[in-house]
Tab-separated table of C-alpha atoms in Angstrom:
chain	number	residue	atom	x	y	z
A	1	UNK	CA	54.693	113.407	86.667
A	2	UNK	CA	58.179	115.023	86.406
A	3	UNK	CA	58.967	113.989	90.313
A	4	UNK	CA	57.672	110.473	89.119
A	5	UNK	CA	59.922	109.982	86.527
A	6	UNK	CA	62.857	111.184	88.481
A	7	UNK	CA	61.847	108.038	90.957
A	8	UNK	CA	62.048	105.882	87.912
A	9	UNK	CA	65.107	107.035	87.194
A	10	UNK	CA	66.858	106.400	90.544
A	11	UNK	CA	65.063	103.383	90.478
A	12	UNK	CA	66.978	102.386	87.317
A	13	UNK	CA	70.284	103.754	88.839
A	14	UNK	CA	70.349	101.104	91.638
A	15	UNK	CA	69.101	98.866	89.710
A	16	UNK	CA	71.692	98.927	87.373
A	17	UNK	CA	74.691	99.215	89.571
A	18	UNK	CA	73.597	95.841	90.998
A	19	UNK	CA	73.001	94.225	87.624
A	20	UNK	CA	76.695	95.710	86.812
A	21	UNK	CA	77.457	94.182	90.073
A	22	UNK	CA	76.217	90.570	89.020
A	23	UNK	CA	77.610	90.642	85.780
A	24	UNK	CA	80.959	91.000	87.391
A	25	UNK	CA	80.347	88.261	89.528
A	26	UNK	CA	79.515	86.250	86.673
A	27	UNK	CA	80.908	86.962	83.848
A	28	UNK	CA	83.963	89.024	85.312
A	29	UNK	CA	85.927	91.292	82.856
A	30	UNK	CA	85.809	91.072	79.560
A	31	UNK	CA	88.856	89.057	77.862
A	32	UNK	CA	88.776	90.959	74.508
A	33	UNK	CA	88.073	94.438	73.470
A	34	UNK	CA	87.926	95.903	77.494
A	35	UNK	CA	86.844	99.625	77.350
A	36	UNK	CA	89.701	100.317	80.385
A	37	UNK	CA	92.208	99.447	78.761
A	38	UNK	CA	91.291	101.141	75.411
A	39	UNK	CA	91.541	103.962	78.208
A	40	UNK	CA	95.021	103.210	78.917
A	41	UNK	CA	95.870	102.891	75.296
A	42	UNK	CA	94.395	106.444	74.540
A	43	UNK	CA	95.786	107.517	78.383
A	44	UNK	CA	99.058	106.896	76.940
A	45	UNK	CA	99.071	108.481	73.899
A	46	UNK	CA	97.529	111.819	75.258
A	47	UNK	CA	100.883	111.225	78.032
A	48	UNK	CA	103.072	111.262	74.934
A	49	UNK	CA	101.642	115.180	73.569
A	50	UNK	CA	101.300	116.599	77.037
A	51	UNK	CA	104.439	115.011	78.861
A	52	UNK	CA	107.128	117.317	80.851
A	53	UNK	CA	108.518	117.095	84.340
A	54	UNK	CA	106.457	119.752	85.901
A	55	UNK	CA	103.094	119.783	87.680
A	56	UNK	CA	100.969	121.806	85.659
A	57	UNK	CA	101.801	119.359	82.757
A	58	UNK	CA	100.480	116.725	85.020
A	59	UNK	CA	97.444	118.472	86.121
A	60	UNK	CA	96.204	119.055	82.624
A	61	UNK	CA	96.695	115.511	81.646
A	62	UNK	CA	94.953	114.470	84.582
A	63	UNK	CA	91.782	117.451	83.678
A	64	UNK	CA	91.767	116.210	79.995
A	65	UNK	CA	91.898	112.277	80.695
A	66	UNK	CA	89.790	112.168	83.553
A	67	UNK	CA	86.912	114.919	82.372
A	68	UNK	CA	86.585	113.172	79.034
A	69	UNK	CA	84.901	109.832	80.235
A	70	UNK	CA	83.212	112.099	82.695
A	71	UNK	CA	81.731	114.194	80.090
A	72	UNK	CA	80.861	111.167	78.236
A	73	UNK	CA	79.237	110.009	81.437
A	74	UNK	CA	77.556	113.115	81.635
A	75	UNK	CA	76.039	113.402	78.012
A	76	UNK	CA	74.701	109.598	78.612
A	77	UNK	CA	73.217	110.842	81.952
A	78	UNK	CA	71.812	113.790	80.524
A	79	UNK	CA	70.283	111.176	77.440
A	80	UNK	CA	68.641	108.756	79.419
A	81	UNK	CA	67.305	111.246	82.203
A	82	UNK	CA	63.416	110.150	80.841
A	83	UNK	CA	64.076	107.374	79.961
A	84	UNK	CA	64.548	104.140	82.849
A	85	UNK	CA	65.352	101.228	80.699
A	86	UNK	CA	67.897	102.901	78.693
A	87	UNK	CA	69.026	104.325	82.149
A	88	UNK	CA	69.214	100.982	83.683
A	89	UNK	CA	70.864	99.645	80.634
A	90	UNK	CA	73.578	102.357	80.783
A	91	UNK	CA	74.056	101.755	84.165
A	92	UNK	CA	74.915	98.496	84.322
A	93	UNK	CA	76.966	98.735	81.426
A	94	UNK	CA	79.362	101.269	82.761
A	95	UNK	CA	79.228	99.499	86.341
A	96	UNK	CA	80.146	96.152	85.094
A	97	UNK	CA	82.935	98.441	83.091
A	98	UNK	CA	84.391	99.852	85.706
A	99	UNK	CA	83.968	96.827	88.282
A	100	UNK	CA	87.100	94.103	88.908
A	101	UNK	CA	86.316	91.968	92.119
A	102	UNK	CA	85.590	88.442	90.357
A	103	UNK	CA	89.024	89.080	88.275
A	104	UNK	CA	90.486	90.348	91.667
A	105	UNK	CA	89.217	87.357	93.156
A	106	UNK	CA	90.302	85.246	90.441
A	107	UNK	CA	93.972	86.388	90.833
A	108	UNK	CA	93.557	85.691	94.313
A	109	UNK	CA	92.930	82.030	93.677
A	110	UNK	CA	95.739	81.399	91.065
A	111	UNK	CA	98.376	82.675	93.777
A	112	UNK	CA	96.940	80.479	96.682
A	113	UNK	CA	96.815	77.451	93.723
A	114	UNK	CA	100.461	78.166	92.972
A	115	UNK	CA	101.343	78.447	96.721
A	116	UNK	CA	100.034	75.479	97.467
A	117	UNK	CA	101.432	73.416	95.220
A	118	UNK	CA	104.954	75.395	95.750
A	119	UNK	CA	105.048	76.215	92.520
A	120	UNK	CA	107.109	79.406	93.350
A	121	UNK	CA	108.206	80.498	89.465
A	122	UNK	CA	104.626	80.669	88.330
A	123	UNK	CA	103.426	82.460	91.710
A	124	UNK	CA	105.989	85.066	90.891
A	125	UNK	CA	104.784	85.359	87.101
A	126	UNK	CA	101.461	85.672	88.461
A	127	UNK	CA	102.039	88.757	90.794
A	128	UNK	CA	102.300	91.454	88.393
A	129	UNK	CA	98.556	90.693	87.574
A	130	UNK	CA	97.996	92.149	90.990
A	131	UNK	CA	100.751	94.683	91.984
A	132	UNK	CA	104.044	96.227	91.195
A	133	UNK	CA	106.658	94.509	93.379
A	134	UNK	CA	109.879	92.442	91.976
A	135	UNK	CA	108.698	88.776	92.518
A	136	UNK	CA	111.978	87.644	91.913
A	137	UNK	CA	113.355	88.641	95.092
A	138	UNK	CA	110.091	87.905	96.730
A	139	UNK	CA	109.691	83.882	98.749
A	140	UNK	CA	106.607	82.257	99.460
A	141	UNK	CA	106.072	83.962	102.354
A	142	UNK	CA	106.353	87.772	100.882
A	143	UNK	CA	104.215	86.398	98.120
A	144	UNK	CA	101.720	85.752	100.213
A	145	UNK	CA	101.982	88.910	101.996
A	146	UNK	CA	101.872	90.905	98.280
A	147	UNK	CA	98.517	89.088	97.538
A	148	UNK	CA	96.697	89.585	100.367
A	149	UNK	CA	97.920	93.307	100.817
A	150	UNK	CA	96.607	93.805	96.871
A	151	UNK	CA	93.288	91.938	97.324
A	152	UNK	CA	92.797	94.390	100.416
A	153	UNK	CA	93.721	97.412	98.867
A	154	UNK	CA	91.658	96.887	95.577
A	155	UNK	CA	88.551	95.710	97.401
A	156	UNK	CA	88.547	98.948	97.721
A	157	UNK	CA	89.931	100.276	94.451
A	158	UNK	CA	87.759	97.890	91.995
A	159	UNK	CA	84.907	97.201	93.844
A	160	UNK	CA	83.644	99.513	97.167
A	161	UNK	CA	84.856	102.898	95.237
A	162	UNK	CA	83.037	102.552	92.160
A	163	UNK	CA	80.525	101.262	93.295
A	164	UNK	CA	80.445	104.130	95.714
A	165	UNK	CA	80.987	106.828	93.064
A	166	UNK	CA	77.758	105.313	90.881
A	167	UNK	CA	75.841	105.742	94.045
A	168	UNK	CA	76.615	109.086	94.804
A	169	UNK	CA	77.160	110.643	90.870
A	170	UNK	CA	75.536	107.722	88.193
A	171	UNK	CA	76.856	107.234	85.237
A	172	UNK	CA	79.491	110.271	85.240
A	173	UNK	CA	80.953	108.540	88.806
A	174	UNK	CA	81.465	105.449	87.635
A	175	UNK	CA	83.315	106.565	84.580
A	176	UNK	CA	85.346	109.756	86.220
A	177	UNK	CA	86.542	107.462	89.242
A	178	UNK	CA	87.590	104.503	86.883
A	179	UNK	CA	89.489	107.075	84.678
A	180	UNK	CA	91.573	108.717	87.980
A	181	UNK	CA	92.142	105.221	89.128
A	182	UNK	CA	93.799	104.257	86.176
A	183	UNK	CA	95.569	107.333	85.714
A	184	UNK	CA	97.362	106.525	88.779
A	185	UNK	CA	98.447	103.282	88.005
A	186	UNK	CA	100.039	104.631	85.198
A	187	UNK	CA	101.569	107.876	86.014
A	188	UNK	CA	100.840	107.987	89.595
A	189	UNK	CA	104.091	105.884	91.494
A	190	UNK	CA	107.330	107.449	92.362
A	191	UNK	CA	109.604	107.499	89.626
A	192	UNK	CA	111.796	109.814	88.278
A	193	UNK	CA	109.846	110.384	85.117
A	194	UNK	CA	106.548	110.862	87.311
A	195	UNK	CA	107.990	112.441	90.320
A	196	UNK	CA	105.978	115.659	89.305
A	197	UNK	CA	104.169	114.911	86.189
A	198	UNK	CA	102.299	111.744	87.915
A	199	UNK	CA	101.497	113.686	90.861
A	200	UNK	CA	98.471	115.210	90.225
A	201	UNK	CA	96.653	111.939	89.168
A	202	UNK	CA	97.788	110.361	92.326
A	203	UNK	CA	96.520	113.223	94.558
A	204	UNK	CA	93.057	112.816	92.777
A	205	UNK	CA	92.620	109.284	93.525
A	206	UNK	CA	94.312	109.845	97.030
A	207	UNK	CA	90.791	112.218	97.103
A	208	UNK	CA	88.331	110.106	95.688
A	209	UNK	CA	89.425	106.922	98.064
A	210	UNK	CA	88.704	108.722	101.094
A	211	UNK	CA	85.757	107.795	101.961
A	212	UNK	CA	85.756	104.552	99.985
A	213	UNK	CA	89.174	102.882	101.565
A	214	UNK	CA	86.983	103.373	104.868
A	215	UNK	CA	84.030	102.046	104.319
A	216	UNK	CA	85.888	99.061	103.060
A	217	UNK	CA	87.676	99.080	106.101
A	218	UNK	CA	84.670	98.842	108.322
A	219	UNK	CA	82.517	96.429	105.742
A	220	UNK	CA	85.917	93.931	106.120
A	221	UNK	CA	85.467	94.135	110.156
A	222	UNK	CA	81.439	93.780	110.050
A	223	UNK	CA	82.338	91.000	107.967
A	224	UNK	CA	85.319	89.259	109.471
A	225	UNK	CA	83.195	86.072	110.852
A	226	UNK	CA	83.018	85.115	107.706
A	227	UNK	CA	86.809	83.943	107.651
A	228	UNK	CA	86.294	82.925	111.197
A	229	UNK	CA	87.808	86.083	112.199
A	230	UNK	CA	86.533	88.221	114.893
A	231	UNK	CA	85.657	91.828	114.409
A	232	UNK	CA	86.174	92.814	117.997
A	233	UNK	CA	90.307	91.764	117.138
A	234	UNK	CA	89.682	93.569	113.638
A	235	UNK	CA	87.794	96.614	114.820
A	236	UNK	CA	91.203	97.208	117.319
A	237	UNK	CA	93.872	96.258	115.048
A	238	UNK	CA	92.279	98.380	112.441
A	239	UNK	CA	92.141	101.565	114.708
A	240	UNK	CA	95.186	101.196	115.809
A	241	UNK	CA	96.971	100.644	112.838
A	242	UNK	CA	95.343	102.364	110.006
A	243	UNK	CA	97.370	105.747	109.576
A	244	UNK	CA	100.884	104.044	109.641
A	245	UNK	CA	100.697	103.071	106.225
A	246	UNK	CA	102.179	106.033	103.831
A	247	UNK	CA	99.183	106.250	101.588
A	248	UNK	CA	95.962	107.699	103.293
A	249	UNK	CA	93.952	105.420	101.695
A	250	UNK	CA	95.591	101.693	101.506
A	251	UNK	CA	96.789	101.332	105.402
A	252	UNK	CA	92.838	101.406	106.196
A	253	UNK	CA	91.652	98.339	103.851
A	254	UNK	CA	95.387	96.510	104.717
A	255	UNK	CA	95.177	97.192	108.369
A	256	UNK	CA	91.438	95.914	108.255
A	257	UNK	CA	92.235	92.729	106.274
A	258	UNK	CA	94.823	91.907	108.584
A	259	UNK	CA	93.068	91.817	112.074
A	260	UNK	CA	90.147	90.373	110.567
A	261	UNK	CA	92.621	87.448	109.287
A	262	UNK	CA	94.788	87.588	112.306
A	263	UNK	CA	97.908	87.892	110.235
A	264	UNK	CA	100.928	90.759	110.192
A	265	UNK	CA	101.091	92.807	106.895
A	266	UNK	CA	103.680	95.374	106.052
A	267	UNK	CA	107.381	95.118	106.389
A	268	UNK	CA	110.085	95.221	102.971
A	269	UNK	CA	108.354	95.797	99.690
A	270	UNK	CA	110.580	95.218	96.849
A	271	UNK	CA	110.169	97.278	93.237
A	272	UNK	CA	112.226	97.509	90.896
A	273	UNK	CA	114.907	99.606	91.038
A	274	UNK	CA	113.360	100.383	94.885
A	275	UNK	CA	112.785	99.653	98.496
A	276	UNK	CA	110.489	100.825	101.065
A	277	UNK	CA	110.400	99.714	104.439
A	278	UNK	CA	106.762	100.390	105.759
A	279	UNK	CA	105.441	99.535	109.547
A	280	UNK	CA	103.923	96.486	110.163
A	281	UNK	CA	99.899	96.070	110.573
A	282	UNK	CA	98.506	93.781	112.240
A	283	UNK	CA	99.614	90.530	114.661
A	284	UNK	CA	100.215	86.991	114.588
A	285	UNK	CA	101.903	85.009	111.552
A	286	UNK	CA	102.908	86.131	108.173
A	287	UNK	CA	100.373	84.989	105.829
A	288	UNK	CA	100.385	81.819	103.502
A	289	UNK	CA	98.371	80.642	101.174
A	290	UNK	CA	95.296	79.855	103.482
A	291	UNK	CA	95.083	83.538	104.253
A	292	UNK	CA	94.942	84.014	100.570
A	293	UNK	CA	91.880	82.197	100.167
A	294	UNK	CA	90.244	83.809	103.118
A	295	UNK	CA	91.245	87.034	102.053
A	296	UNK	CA	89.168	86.675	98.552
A	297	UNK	CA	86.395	85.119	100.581
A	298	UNK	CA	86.351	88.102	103.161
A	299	UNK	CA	86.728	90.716	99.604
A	300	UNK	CA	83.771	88.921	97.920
A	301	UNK	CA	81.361	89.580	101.169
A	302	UNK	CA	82.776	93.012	101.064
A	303	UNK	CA	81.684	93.375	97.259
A	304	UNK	CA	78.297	92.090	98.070
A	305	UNK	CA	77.690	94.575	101.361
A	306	UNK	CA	78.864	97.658	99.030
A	307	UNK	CA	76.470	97.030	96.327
A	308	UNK	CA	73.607	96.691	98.797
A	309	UNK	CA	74.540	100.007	99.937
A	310	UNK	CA	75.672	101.597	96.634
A	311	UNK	CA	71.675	100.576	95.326
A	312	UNK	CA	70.154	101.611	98.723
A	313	UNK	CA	72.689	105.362	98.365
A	314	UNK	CA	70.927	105.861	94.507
A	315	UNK	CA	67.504	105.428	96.085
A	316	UNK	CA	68.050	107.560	98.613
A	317	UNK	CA	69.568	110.606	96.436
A	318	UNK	CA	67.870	113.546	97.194
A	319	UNK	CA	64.804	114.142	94.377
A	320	UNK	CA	65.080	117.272	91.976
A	321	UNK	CA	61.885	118.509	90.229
A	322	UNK	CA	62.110	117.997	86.542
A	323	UNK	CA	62.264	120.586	84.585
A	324	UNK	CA	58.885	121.379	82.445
């Protein structure tokens, strides 16, 4: 009976991560009230106590803020480890939590909408829904290139990795990953405040993407028919171009995206107050607002592959007797 109820409850695991899944889809993020950024609120008031330009100071912000909502995770785990429904419930909860790709997707649109049209001062508004780069100084061209660089990247970041982490952990992944992901976001770019404060947080999600940035690499070349790309073009463009990017993580998903769309990513990226000049990935034209579109159509198949596989992961978990 105990091995049966363990079933049940993996059963409930990937069943919830695909009903968080499909309430992202549908419903998206929440417009009021979201739990992440209550996260970031509280984030940023534990950053205020804890702050000083050192490492260790980091590292203990990044142990306190991250193994909160994983201990939370746990203790809801722990809860619910008889009990499926309120399993499945939880689950799907904290997956639809933690999950962005509609809103990703969403973002996606608005830019290609405003491209379009050539409405360049509301593109530029609209960018720093999706990344961190000055839009002033960016044209329609380099706005295009931001976009579809961001929807690669957090294909993987808000949709393949969490998913990925409530396959492998439940509740307590979902939660834990969200929390690092955030973290750097916030304290995790080079600055000089978070030169060595933020660098601990940024290390830890560096860690946790592994795995994730590649399997959304390789889902975005299965998939690259879908935007009438080929994945024998993505597949080489990908392996050739994947560790020229500075971050371990984003040059796979970016480098993916573009053979798959047959565009050239990379180049000038404009902050503010900064400039890096990064290699470029991929060949053939810089991107416009077509590529946009087939960029969110290309993340959404993505989304849908890694929840197959995050359900099919929780089902396949290795069984642990229940304790008597």
């Amino acid at each position: 009976m105990g091995w049966l109820a363990m079933d049940r409850v993996k059963v409930a695991d990937a069943a919830g991560l695909m009903a968080g899944y499909g309430l992202d889809a549908w419903l998206g993020d929440p417009r009021r009230f979201h739990p992440v950024a209550g996260f970031g609120t509280l984030a940023q008031a534990l950053e205020r106590r804890l702050y000083r330009d050192d490492r260790r100071a980091g590292a203990a912000y990044t142990l306190i803020a991250v193994g909160t909502p994983a201990a939370l995770g746990i203790a809801a785990a722990l809860a619910t480890r008889r009990r499926p429904v309120a399993r499945f419930v939880v689950t799907a909860a904290a997956a639809w939590t933690v999950l962005g790709g509609r809103t990703l997707r969403a973002e996606g649109a608005a830019m290609s909408r405003h491209l379009r049209g050539g409405d360049l001062p509301a593109a530029r508004r609209r960018l720093n829904h999706l990344c961190g780069r000055d839009p002033e100084q960016l044209d329609e061209a380099e706005l295009a290139r931001a976009t579809v660089e961001s929807v690669a990247e957090n294909t993987s970041d808000a949709v393949v990795a969490p998913l990925t982490w409530g396959a492998v952990a439940g509740v307590p992944g979902l939660l834990a990953y969200r929390a690092a992901n955030t973290l750097d976001a916030m304290v995790g770019h080079r600055s000089a405040r978070y030169a060595r404060f933020g660098t601990p947080a940024a290390r830890l999600d560096d860690l946790l993407n592994l795995a994730p940035a590649r399997l959304t690499a390789l889902l975005t070349v299965a998939a690259a028919p879908q935007v009438r790309g080929r994945r024998a073009e993505a597949l080489r463009v990908w392996r050739r171009d994947r560790n020229d990017h500075p971050s371990p993580n984003a040059g796979q998903c970016e480098s993916a995206m573009a053979g798959a769309l047959g565009v050239r990513l990379g180049g000038r990226n404009i902050y503010f107050g900064r400039t890096e000049t990064r290699p470029y990935l991929g060949d053939g034209p810089r991107p416009d607002f077509r590529h946009i579109a087939r960029a969110a159509r290309l993340s959404g198949t993505v989304g849908v592959a890694s929840a197959v596989l995050a359900a099919a992961t929780a089902l396949a978990r290795p069984r642990r007797r229940a304790k008597r």
